[in-house]
PDB file of C-alpha atoms in Angstrom:
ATOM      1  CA  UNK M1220      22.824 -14.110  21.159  1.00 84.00           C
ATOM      2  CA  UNK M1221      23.901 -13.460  17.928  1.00 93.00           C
ATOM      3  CA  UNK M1222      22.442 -14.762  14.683  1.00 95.00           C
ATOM      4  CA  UNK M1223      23.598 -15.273  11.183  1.00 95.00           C
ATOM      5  CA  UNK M1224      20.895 -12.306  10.587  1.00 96.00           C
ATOM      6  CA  UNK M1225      23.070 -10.255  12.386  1.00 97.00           C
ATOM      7  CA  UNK M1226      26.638 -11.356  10.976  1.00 98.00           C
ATOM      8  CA  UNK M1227      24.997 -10.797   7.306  1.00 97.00           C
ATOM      9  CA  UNK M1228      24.031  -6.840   8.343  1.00 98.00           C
ATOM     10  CA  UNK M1229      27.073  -5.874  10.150  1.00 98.00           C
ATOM     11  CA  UNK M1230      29.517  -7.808   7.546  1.00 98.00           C
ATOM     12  CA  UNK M1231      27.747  -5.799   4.571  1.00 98.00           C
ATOM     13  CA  UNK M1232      27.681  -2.471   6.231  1.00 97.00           C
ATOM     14  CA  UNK M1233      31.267  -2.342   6.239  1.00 98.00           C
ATOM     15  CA  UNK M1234      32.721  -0.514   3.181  1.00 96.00           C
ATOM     16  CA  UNK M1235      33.308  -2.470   0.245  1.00 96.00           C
ATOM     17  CA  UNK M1236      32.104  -6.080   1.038  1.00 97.00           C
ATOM     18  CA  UNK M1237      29.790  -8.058  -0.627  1.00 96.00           C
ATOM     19  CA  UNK M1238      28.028 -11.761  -0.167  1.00 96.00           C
ATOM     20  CA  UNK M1239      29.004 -14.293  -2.402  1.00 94.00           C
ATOM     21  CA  UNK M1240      28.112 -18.390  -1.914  1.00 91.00           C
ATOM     22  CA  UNK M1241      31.105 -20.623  -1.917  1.00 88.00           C
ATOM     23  CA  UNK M1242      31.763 -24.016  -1.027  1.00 85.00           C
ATOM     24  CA  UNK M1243      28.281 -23.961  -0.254  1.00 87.00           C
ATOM     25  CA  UNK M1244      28.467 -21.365   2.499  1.00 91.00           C
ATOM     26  CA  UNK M1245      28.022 -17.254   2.628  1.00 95.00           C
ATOM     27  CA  UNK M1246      31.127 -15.670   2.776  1.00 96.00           C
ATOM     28  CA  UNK M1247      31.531 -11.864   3.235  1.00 97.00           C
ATOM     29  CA  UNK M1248      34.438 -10.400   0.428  1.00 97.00           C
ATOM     30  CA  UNK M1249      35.720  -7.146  -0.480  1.00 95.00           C
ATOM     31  CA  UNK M1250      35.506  -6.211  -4.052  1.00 84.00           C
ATOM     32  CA  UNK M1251      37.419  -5.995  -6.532  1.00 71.00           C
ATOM     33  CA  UNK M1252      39.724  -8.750  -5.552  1.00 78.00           C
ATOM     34  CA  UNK M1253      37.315 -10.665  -3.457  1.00 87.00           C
ATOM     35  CA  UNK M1254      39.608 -11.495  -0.425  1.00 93.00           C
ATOM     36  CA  UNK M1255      37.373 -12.973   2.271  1.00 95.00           C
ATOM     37  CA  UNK M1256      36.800 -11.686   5.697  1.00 97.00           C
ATOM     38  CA  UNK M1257      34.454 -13.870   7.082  1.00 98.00           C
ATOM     39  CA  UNK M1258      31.731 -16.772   6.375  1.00 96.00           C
ATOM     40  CA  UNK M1259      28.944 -19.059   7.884  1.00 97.00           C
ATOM     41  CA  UNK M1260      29.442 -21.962   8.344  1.00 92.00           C
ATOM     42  CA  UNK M1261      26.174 -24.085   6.718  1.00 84.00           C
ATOM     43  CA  UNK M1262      24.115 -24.483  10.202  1.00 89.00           C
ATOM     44  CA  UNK M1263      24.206 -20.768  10.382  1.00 92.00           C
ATOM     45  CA  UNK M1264      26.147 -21.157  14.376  1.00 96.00           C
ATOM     46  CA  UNK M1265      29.255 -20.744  13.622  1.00 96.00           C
ATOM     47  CA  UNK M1266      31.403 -17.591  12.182  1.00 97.00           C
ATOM     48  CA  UNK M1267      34.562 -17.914  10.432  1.00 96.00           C
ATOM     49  CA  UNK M1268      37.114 -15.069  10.663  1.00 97.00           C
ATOM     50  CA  UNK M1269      40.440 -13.431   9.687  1.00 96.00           C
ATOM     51  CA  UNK M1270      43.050 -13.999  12.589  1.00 96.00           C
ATOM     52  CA  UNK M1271      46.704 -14.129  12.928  1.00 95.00           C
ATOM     53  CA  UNK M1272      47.927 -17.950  13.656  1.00 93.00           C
ATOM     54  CA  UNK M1273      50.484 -16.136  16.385  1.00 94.00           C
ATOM     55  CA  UNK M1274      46.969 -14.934  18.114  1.00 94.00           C
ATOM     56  CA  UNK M1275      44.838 -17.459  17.723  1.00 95.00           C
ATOM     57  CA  UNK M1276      45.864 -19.923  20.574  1.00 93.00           C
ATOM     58  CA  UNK M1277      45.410 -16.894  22.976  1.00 96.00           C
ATOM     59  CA  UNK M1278      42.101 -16.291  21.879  1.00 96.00           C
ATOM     60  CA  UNK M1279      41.186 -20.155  22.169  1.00 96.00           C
ATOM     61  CA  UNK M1280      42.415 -20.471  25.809  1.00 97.00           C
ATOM     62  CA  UNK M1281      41.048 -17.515  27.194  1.00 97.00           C
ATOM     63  CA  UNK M1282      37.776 -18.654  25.750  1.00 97.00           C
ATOM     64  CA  UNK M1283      37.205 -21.945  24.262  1.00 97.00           C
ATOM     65  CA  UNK M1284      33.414 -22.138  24.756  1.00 97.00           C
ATOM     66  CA  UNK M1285      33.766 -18.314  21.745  1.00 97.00           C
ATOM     67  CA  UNK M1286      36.383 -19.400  19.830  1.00 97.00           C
ATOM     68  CA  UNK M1287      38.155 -22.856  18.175  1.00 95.00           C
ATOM     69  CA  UNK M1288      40.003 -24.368  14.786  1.00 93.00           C
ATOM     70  CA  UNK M1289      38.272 -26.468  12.637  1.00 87.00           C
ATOM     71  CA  UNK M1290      41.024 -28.942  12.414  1.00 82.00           C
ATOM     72  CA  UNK M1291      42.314 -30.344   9.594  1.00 76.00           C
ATOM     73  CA  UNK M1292      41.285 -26.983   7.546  1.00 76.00           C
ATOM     74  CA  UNK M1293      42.189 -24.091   9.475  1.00 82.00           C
ATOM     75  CA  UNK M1294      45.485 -25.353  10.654  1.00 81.00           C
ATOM     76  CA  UNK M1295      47.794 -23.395   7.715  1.00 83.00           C
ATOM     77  CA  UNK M1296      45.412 -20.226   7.231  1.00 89.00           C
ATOM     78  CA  UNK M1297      45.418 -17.466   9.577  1.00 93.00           C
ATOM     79  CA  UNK M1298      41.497 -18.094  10.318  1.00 94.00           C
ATOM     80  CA  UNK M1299      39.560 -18.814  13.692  1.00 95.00           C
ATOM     81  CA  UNK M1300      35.806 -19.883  13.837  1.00 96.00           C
ATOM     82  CA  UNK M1301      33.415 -18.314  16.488  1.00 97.00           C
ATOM     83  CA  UNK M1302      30.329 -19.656  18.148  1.00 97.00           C
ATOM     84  CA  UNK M1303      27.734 -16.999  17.548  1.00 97.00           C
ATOM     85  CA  UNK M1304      25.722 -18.182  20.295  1.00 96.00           C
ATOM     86  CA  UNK M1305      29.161 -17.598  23.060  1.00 97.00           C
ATOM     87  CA  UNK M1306      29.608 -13.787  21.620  1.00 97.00           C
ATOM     88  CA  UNK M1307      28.108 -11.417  24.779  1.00 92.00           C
ATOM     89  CA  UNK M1308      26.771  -8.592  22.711  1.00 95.00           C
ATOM     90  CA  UNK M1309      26.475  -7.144  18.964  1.00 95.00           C
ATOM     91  CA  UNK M1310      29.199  -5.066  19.987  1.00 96.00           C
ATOM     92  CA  UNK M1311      31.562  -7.566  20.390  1.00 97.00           C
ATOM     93  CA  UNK M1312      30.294  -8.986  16.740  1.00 98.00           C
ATOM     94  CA  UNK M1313      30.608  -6.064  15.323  1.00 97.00           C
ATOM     95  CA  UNK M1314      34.615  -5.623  16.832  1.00 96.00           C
ATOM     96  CA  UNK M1315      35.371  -9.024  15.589  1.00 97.00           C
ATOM     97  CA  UNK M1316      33.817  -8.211  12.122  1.00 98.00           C
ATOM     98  CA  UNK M1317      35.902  -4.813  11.805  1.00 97.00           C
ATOM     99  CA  UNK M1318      39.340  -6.840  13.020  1.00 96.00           C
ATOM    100  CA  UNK M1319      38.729  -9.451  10.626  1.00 97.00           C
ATOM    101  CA  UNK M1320      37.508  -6.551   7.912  1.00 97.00           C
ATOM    102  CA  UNK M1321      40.890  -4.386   8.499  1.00 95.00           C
ATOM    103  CA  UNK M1322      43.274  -7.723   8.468  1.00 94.00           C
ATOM    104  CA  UNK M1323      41.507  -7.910   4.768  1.00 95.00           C
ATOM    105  CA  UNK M1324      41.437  -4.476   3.156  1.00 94.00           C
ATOM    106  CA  UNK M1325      43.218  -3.027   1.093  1.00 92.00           C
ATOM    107  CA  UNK M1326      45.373  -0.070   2.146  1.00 90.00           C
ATOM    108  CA  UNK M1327      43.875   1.851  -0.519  1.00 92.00           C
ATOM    109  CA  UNK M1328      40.227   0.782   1.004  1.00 93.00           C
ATOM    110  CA  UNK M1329      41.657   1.736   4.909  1.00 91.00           C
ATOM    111  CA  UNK M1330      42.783   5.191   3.604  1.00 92.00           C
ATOM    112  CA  UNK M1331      39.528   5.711   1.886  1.00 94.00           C
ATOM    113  CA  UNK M1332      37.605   5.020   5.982  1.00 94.00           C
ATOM    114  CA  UNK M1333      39.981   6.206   8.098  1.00 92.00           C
ATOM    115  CA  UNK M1334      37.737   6.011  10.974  1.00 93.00           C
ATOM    116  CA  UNK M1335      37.842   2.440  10.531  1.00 92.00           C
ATOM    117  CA  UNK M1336      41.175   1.478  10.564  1.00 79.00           C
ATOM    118  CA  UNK M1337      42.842   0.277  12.623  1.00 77.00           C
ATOM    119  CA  UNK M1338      44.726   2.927  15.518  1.00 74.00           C
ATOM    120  CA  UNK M1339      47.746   3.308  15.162  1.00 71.00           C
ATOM    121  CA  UNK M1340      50.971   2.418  17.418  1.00 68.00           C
TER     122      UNK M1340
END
């Protein structure tokens, strides 16, 4: 199972991101502009991230034990929350880190770590 231990590590291994407290929660950035990628939500269970709204219903009903919308707050933002506890490996933390990381950087930042973004069509 994953832990907020592990979201912290992976999040701030990734080039360019930094921790900063808001609304009373971690959330992971990227400097200088300090667009968010991701965040904990205060019980330290639950994982927001960056995700398309066209891809986010797919992701919910393929797995709605790993992934759901807070509603009322994530219903115009292009974010999904994940239970840490339904993710099957770090592996699959880490992939849904780098997505949400990549959906956030800047191109300037992608260029600089090519072998992290994303491949290309």
């Amino acid at each position: 199972m994953a832990t907020a231990d592990d979201v912290r590590r992976i999040a701030l291994a990734l080039p360019g991101a930094i921790e900063k407290l808001a609304w009373g929660m971690p959330t992971f950035r990227l400097e200088p502009r300090g667009r968010i990628f991701a965040s904990l939500a205060d019980d330290d269970q639950v994982m927001g991230v960056k995700c398309p709204k066209e891809d986010r219903a797919e992701l919910i009903d393929a797995e709605p034990a790993k992934f759901f919308l807070r509603e009322g707050h994530d219903d115009h933002y292009a974010w999904l929350r994940v239970r840490l506890e339904a993710l099957d490996d770090e592996e699959e933390l880490y992939a849904i880190l780098l997505d949400s990381w990549r959906q956030a950087a800047p191109r300037k930042l992608l260029d600089a770590h090519p072998e992290l973004a994303p491949p290309r069509p």
